[in-house]
Each structure stands twice: as C-alpha cells, then as structure tokens.
CSV table of C-alpha atoms in Angstrom, one decimal:
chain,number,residue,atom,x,y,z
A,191,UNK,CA,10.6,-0.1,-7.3
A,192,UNK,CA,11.1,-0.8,-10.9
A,193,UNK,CA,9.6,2.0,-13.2
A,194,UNK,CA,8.3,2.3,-16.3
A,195,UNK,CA,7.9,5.7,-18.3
A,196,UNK,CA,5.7,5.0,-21.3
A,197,UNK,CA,2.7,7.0,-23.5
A,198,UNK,CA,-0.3,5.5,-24.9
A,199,UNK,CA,-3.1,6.8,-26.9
A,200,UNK,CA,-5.7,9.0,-24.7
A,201,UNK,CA,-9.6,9.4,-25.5
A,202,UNK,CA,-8.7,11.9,-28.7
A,203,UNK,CA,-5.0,10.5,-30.1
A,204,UNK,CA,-2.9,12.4,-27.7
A,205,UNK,CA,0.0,11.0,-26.3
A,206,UNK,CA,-0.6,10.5,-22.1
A,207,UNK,CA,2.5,10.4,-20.3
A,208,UNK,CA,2.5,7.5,-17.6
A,209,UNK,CA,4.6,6.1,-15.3
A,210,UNK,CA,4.4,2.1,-14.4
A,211,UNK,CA,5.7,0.9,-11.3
A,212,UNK,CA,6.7,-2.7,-10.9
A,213,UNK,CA,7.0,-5.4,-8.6
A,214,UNK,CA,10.7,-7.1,-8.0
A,215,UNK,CA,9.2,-9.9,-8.9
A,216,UNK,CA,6.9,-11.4,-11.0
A,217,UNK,CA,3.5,-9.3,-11.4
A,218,UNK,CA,0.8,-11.1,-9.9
A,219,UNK,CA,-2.3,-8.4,-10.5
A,220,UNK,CA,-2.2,-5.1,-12.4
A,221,UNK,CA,-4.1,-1.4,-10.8
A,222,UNK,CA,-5.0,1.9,-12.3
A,223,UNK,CA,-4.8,4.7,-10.6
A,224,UNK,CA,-6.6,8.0,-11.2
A,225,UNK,CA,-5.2,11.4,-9.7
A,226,UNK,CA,-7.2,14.5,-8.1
A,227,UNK,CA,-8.7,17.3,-10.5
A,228,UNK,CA,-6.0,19.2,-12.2
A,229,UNK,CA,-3.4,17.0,-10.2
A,230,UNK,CA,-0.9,14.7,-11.9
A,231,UNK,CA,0.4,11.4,-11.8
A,232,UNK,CA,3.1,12.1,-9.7
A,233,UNK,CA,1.6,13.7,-6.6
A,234,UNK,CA,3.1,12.0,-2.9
A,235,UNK,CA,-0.3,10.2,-2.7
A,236,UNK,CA,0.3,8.4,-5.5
A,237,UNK,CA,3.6,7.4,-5.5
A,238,UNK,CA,3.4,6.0,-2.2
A,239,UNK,CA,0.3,4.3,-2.7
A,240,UNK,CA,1.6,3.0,-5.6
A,241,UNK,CA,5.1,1.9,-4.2
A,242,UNK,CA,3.5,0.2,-1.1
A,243,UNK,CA,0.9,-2.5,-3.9
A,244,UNK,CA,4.1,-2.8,-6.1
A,245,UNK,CA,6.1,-4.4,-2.9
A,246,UNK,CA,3.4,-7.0,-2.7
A,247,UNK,CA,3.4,-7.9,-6.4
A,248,UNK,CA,1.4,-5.5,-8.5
A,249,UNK,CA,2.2,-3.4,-11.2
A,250,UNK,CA,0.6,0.0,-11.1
A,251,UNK,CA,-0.3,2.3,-14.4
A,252,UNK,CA,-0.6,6.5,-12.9
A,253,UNK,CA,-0.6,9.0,-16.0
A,254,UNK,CA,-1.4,12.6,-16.4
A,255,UNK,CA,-5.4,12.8,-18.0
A,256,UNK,CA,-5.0,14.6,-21.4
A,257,UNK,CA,-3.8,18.3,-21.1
A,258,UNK,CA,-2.2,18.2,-17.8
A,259,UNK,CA,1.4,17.1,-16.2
A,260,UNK,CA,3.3,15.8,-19.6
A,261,UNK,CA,0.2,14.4,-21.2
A,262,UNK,CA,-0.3,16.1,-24.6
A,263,UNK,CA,-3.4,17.8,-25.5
A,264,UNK,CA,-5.7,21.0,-24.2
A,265,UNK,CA,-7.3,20.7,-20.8
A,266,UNK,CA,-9.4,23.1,-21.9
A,267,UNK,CA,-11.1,20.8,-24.1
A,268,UNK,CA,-11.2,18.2,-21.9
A,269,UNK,CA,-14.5,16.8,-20.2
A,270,UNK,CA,-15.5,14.6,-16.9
A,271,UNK,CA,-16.6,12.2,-19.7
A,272,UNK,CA,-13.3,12.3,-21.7
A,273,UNK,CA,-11.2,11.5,-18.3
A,274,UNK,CA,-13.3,8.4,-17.8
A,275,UNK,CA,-12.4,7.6,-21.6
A,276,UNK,CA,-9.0,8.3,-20.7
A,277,UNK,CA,-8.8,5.4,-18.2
A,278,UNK,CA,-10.7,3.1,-20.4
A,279,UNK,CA,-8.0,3.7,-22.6
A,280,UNK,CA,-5.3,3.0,-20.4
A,281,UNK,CA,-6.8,0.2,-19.5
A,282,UNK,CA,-6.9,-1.4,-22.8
A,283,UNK,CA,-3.2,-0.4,-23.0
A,284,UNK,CA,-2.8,-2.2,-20.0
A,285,UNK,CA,-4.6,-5.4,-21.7
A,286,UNK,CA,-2.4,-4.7,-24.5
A,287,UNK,CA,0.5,-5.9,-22.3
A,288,UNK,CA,-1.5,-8.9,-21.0
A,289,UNK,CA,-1.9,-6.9,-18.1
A,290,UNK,CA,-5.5,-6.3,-17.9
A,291,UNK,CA,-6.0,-4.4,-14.5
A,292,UNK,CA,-7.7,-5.6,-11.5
A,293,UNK,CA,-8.1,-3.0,-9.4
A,294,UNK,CA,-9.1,0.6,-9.7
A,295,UNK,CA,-8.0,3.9,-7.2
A,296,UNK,CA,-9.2,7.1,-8.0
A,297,UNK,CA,-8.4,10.5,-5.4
A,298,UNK,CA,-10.8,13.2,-5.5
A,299,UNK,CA,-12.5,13.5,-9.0
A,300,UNK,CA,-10.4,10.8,-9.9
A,301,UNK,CA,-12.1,8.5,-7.6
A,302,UNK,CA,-15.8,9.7,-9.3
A,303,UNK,CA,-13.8,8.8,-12.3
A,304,UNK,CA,-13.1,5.2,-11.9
A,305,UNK,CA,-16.9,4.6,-10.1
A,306,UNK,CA,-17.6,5.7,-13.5
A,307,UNK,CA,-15.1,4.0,-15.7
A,308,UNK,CA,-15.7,0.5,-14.3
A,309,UNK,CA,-18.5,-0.3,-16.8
A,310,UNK,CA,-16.1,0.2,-19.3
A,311,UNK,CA,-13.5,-1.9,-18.1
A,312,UNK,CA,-14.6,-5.6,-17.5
A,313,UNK,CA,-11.5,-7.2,-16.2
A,314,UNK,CA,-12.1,-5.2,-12.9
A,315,UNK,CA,-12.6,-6.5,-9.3
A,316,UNK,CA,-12.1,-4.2,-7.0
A,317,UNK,CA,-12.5,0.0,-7.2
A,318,UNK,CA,-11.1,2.1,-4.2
A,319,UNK,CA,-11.7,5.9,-4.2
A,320,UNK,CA,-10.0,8.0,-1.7
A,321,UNK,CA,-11.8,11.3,-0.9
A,322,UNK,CA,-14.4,11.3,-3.8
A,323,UNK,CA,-16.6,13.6,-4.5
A,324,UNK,CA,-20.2,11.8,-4.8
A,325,UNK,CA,-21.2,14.3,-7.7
A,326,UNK,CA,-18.7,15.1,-10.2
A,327,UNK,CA,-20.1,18.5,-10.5
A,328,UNK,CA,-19.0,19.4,-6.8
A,329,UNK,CA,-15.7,20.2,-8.6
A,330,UNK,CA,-17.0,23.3,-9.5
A,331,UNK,CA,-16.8,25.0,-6.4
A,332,UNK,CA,-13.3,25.2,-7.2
A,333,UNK,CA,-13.9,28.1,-9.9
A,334,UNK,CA,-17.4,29.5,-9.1
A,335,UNK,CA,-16.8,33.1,-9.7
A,336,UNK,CA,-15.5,32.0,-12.9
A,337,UNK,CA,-18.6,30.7,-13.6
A,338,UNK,CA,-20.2,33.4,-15.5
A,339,UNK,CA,-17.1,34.5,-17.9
A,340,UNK,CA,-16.9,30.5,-18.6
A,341,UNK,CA,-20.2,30.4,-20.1
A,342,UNK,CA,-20.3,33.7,-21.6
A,343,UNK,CA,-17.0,33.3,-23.4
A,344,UNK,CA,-16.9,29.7,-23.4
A,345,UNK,CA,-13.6,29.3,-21.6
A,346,UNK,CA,-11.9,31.1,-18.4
A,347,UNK,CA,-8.4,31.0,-16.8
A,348,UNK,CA,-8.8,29.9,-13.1
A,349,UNK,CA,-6.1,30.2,-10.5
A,350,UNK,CA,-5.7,26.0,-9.6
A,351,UNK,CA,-3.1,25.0,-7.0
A,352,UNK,CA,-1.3,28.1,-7.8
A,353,UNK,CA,-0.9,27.6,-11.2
A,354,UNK,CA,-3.4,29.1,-14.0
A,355,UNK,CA,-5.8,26.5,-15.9
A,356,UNK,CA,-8.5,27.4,-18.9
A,357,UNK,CA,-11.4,25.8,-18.2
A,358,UNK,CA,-14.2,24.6,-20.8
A,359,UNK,CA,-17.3,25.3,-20.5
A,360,UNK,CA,-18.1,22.1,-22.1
A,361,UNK,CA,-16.5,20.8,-18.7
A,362,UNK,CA,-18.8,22.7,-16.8
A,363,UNK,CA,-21.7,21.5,-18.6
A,364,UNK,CA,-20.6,17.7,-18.3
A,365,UNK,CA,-19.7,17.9,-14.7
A,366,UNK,CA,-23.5,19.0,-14.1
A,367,UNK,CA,-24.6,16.8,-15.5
A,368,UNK,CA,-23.1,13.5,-14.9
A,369,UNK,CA,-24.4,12.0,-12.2
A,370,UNK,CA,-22.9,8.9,-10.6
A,371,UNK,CA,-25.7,7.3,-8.7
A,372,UNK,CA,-26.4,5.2,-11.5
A,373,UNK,CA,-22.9,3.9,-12.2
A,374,UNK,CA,-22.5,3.1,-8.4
A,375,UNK,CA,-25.4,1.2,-8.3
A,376,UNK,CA,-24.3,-1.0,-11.0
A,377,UNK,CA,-20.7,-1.1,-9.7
A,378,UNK,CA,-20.4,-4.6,-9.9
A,379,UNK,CA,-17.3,-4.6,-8.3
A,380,UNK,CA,-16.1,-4.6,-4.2
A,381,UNK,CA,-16.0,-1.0,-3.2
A,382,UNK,CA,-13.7,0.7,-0.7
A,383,UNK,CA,-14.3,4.0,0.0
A,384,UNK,CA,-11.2,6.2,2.1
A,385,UNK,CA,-12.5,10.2,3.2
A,386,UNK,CA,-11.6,11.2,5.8
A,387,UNK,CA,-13.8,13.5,8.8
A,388,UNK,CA,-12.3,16.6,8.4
A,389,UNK,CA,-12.2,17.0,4.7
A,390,UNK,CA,-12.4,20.6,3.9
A,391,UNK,CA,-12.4,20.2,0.3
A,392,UNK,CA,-15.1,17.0,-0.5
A,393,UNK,CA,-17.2,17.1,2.9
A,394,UNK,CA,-17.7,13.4,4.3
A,395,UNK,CA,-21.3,13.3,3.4
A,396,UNK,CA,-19.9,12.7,0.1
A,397,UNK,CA,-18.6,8.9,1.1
A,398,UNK,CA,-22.0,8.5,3.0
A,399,UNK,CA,-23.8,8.9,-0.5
A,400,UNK,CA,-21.6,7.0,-2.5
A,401,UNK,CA,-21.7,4.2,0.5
A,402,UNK,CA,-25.9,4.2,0.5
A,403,UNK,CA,-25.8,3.9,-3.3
A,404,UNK,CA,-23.4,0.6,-3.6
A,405,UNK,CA,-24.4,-2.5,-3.4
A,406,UNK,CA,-22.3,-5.0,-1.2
A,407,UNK,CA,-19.2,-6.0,-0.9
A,408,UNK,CA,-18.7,-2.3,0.1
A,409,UNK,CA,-16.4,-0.9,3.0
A,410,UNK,CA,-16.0,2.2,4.5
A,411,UNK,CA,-12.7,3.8,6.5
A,412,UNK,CA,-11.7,7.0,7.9
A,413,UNK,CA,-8.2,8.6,7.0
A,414,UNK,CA,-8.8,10.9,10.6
A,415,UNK,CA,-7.7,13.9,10.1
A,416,UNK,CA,-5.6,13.6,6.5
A,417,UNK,CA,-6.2,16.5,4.6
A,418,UNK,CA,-7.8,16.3,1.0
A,419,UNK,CA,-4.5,15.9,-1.1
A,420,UNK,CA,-3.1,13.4,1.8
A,421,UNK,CA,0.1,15.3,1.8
A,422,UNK,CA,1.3,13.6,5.1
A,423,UNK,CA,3.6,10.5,4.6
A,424,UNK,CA,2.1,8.4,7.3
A,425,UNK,CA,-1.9,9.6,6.1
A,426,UNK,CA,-0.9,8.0,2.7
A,427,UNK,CA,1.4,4.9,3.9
A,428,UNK,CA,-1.7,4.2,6.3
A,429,UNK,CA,-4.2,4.5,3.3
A,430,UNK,CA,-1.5,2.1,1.3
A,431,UNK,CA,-1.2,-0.5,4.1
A,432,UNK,CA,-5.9,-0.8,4.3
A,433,UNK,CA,-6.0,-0.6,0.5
A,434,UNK,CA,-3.4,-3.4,0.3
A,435,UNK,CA,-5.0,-5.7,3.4
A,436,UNK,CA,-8.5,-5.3,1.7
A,437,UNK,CA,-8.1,-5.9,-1.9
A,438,UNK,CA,-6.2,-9.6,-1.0
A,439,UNK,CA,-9.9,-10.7,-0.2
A,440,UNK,CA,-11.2,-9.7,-3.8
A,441,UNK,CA,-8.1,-9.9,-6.1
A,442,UNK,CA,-6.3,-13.0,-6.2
A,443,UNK,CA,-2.2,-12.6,-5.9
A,444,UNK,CA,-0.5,-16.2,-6.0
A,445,UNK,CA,2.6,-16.2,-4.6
A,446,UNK,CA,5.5,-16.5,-6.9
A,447,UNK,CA,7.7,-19.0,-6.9
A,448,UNK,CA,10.7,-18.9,-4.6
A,449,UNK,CA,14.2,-17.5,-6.0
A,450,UNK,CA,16.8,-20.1,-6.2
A,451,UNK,CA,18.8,-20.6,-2.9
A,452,UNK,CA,16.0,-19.0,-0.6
A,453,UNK,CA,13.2,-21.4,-0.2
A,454,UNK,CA,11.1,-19.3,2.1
A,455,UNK,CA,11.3,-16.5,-0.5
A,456,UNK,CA,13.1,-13.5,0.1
A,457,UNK,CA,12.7,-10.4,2.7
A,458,UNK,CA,12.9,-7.0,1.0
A,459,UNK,CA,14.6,-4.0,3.4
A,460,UNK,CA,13.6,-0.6,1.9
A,461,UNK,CA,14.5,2.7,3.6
A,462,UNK,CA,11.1,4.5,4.3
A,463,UNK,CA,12.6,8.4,6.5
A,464,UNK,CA,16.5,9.1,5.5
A,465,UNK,CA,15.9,11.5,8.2
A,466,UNK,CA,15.3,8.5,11.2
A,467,UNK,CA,15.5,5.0,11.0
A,468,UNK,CA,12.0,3.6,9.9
A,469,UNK,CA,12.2,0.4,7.5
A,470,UNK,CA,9.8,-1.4,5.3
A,471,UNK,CA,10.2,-5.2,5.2
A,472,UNK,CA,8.6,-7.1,2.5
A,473,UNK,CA,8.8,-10.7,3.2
A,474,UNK,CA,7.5,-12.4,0.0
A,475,UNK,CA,3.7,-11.1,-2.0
A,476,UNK,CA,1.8,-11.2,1.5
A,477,UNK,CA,3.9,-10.2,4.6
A,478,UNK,CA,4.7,-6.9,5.5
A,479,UNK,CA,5.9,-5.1,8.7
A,480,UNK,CA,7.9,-2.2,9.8
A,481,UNK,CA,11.3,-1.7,11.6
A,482,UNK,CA,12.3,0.9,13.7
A,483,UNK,CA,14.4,2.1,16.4
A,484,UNK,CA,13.0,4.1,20.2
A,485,UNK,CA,12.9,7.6,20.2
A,486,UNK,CA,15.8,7.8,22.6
A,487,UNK,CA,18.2,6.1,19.6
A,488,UNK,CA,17.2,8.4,17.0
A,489,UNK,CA,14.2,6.8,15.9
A,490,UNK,CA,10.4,7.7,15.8
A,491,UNK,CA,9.0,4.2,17.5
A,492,UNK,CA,6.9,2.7,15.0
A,493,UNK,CA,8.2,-1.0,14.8
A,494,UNK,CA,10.1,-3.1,16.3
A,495,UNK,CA,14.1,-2.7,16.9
A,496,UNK,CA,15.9,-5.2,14.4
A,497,UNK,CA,17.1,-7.3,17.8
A,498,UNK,CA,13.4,-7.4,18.2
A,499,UNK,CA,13.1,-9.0,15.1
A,500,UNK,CA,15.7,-11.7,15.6
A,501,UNK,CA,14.3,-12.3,19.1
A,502,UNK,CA,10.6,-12.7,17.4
A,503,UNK,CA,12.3,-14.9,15.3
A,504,UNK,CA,14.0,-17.3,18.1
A,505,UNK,CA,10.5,-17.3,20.2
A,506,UNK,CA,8.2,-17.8,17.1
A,507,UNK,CA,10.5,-20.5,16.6
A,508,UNK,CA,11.0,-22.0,20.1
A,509,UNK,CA,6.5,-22.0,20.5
A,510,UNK,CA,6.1,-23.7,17.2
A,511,UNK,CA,9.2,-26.4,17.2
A,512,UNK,CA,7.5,-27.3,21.1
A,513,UNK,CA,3.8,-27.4,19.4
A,514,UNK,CA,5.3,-29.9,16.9
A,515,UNK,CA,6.5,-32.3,19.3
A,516,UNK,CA,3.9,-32.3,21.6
A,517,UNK,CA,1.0,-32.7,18.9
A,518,UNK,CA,3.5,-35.5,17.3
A,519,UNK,CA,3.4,-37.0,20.6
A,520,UNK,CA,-0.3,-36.5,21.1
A,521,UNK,CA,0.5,-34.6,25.2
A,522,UNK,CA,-2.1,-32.3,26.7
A,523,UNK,CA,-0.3,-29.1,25.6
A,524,UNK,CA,-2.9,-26.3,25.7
A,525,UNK,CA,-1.0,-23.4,25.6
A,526,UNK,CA,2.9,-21.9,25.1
A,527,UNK,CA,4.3,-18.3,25.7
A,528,UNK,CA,8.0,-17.5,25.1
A,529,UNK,CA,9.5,-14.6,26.7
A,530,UNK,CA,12.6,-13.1,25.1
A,531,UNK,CA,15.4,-10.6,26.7
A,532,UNK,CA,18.4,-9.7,24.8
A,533,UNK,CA,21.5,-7.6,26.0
A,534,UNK,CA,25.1,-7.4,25.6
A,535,UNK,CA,27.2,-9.6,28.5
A,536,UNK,CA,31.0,-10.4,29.1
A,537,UNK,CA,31.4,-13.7,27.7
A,538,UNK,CA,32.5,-14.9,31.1
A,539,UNK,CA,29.3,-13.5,32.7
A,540,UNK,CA,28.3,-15.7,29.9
A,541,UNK,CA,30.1,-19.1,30.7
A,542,UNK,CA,32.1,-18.7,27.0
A,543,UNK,CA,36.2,-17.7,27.2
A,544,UNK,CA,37.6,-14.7,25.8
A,545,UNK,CA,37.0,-11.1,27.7
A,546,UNK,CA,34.8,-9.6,25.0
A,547,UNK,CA,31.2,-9.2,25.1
A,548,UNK,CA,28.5,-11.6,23.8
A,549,UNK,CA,25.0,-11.4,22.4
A,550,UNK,CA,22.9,-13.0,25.0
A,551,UNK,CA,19.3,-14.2,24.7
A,552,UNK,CA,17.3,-15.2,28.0
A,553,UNK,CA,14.0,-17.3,27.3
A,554,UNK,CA,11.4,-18.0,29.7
A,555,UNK,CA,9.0,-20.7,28.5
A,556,UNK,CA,5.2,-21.4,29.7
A,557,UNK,CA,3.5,-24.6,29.1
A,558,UNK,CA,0.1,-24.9,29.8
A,559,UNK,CA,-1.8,-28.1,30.3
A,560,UNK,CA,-2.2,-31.2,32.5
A,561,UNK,CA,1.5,-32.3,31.8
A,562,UNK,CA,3.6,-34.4,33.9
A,563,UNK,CA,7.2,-33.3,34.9
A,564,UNK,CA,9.0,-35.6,32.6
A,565,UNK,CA,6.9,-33.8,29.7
A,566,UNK,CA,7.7,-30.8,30.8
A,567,UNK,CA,11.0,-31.9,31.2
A,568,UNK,CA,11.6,-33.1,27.6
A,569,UNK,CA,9.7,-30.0,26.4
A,570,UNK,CA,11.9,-27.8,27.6
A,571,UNK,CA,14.7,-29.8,25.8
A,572,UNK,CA,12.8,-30.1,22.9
A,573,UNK,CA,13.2,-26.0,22.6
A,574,UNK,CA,16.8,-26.4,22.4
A,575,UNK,CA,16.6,-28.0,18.9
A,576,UNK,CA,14.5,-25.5,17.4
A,577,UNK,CA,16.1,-23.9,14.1
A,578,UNK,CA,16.6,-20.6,14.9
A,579,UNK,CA,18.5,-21.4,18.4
A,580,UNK,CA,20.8,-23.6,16.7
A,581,UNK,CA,21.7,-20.9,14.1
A,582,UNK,CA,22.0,-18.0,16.8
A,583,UNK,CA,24.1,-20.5,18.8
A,584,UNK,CA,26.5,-21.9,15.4
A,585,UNK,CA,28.4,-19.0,13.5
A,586,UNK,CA,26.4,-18.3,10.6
A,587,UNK,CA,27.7,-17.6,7.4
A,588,UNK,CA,26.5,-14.0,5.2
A,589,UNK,CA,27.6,-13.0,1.7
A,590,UNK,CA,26.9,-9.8,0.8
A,591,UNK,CA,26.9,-7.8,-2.6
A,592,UNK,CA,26.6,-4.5,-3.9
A,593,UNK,CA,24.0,-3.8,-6.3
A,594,UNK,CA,23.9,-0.6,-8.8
A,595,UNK,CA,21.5,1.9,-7.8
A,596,UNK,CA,18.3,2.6,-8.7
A,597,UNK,CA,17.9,4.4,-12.0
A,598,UNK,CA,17.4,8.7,-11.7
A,599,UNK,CA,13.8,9.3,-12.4
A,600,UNK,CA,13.3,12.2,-14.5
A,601,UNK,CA,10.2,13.5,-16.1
A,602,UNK,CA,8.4,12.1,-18.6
C-alpha cells in the first residue's frame, strides 16, 4: 500500500510523526487509529490492520501521541486528556485534507482514547476498540510500585516494554480520574468492541462494561486466545477481516469507477507469508478472499489453490449463464449445482492431437425441477456458451508488465 510520512500539529505545537496508508485507488472513507499505552504507530497490529481497510479503499492516519515513537514532545508531560486532544487534532488535520475520518480504532488505552475523543470529532460513524481498558486509570497497574516516588517527586522512570519511560504524575492524576462511562453513553456512533478471553493484561470484564454502557448499534467479538498486543499475524488479519465486514454496514464506501480496459474492476494479488504461499486477493472496494496452496505443496491450507479459483470461476459461470436462460425462458428450474475436477491429461486421453499434456476440466451439472428431457437437454447445451468455458476452451491472450517496487520505508 501507498504510504504517507507526514507531521501535524499535536495538542501543545509539537510535531506528531504519522504515517498515512492509502488505497490504490481512489479513497472512499478515511480512519484513525490509536495505538496501545506507550506503543507506537508502527506496532504489527497496526500495520496490518491498517493495510487490510486500505485494500478496500480507505486511507488510514497512525501516528505516535506526543513524546513517544518520533513524535516530538515529553511524555512525561503528557496526560490521558492530552492523547484524546491529540486525535482531535489529527483529525482536523485529516479534514484539512478533505479527508474528514469516518471511523475510529483505538488498541488498549488507545481504544479508551477514541470512546473518548468521538465527541470531539463529529464526522465520525463508527468507533472500534480492540482490547480496551473500560477505565483509563487501569493503566496504572503497569507502574504501581512507582506509584509513591511519582507523587512524591512528581515524576518516576518506569521500566515499559523494556524500555525506560518518566511518567507524570499529572498522568496519574488524570487517568484516575477520567472516567469513560459518560462518553460511552453518549457515543453516538456504532460500537465494535474486539478483547479477547484470555487477556492477561485488560481482563475481559473490561469489554463487558464498556458493552453494558453503549447504546445500540453495538457488537461484541472474541479475538480467542490473541494476546493483548495481538502480536500473532493471523490474530490481527482475523481482527482486520471483522473490522472491515462490519464497518461496510455503518460507513458508506461507493465503489470507484472501473479503470480503463477492465470493466469489472481489477483483482489485486498481494503476497501475505514469503515463507509459504498464502495470497490476498482484492477484487475491487468490496471482495476479498484468500489463496493458498495444501500443506503437502508447501503451503499452510488456508484458501483455495489458484486451479480452485479458475474452476470456481468456470462453475460460478456455468450455474449462472443456465439460471439466465431458464428464467429468460420462464422453465421450472429450482435448483443447479456444478461440480468441478481439474487434472493434467495426455491430450489424446483428451481427444486433442499432439503428445503433450492438457489442462482438463470435468463438470457434472444438477438441475433440479419438474423439467422435461428436451429442457434438460438444451440446458445442458446452454452451459457450453457460458463465458468462462469459451475462454478456458480459446487461447487467451495476457500481457504482462513490470512495475518498480514499492518505495523503502524508513522511519519517520
């Protein structure tokens, strides 16, 4: 995905480092997402939550909150308060760009942060938090036994993710007392609300509270048994794939229009594991599926083979060309089922000359309904003239060209 690396104005004048990732294509809706406490904008999370929206149109602001990452300014002197005016404020940056966004994520504290934030940003539809803490104070935890030298000094290093971080006490004060029932309440936006069981760092009582204190539209799904920072690839593609079914219902993406030469639109291959064989396809704003290949080739399993794929393609084809037909011709069709083998024959085996080997696709059509044999009959050769047979059966033409690579990202 395209990215941006831009800076914008935080809560106090400091310059927050941000990255925007972009659609292909046109942007059809705009999200902000907010990282975990002390995290930055470029956790896995993030990035893959943010890659999967930007394949189906949207562009997607992640920065560092002030004093952490490449964001300028002290963390130390940063509150719960002054995060939430940190999104605010890259939210008007957003608008800024006629980009106003739609949708708000926020992981850990960040999710308390955008429950909290969306009074302050109107143009918002839809908030998604993803292991939030119900009480921004629960953060605290974190530090506890640096409580006492925080309020008697007014500031503590604390051991964070293995790296050392001063914290305020002016945080601790604000976390405690900043409560969110209130802001949830008023939400006035669709909810979704990811945690998952087995959260060892924000229990999953926490989603419980925040679910009893929204008002509907509200949702609730588990992530299992993803741990807190979702460091697993397939925790945070699966939390990607429900955020990006759900907010379609609340945030409207028109499709773009199609590229010249491909009316349908075009299908986006991207490589998902270097290490196997597992693609993502990306068939216009709306359509998305995986590719894969059996264990026993190399692969891990999770989607279909790309011959399964092209025989989808010739039985979707064959059902729908028949349902045409008959519905044109006003027959008691009730029901169709296509069954499709393909392997690898001797063209003679095949009926063709030459001694080399063929693709060969074997189809087994169903019709159900009171239809005579004649019907049936004319059915049958009605399945013949379907689209995709007659281009697997004619010798298809494919250009191909080599586009530059993706630019290096470095940091910010």
């Amino acid at each position: 995905m395209p990215t941006e690396r831009i800076t914008f104005a935080g809560h106090d004048g400091s310059q927050l480092a941000a990255r925007l990732d972009l659609p292909d294509g046109p942007v059809l809706a705009t999200a902000l997402f907010a990282h975990c406490f002390t995290c930055s904008k470029d956790i896995p999370a993030a990035r893959r939550i943010s890659a999967r929206l930007a394949a189906m149109g949207f562009a997607v602001l992640r920065f560092d909150f002030t004093g952490l990452g490449h964001s300028e300014g002290e963390f130390a002197n940063t509150t719960f308060t002054s995060n939430v005016q940190d999104l605010i404020a890259a939210a008007q940056y957003l608008a800024g760009r006629n980009m106003a966004p739609t949708l708000l994520i926020g992981h850990s504290l960040g999710g308390a942060a955008v429950l909290r934030a969306r009074a302050g940003i109107p143009s918002v539809k839809a908030v998604v938090t993803i292991g939030a803490p119900s009480d921004p104070s629960h953060v605290a935890h974190h530090f506890e036994t640096a409580l006492p030298q925080i309020h008697k000094d007014g500031s503590a290093d604390v051991l964070l993710g293995g790296r050392p971080i001063r914290i305020g006490k002016e945080f601790v004060n604000d976390i405690s007392e900043s409560a969110l029932t209130p802001a949830i309440a008023e939400l006035k936006a669709a909810l979704l609300i990811l945690h998952a069981p087995r959260d060892e760092t924000v229990g999953i009582d926490n989603a419980s509270t925040i679910f009893l204190a929204a008002k509907h539209p509200k949702s609730f799904v588990t992530l299992d048994d993803a741990d807190h920072l979702i460091t697993r690839a397939r925790d945070a593609e699966y939390a990607a794939d429900v955020i990006a079914a759900w907010v379609s219902r609340y945030v409207s993406l028109a499709p773009p229009a199609p590229p010249p030469g491909a009316p349908e639109g075009v299908v986006r291959v991207t490589e998902v594991d270097p290490s196997g064989f597992l693609q993502d396809i990306q068939s216009g704003p709306s359509h998305h599926a995986v590719a894969d290949e059996p264990v026993s080739y190399g692969g891990t399993d999770r989607g279909m083979s790309p011959y399964g794929f092209v025989s989808s393609g010739l039985g979707a084809c064959t059902s729908m060309t028949i349902r045409m037909y008959a519905r044109r011709k006003q027959w008691p069709l009730t029901g169709i089922s296509v069954d499709i083998c393909h392997n690898k024959v001797h063209a003679q085996d095949a009926g063709l000359a030459g001694d080399g080997k063929v693709d060969q696709f074997r189809r087994k059509i169903r019709l159900d309904g009171p239809l005579d044999q004649s019907q049936r009959a004319k059915l049958l050769e009605i399945a013949d003239k379907c689209p995709v047979h007659r281009t697997l059966e004619s010798s298809a033409h494919i250009t191909t060209e080599l586009l530059p690579p993706a630019p290096i990202q470095t940091p910010a």
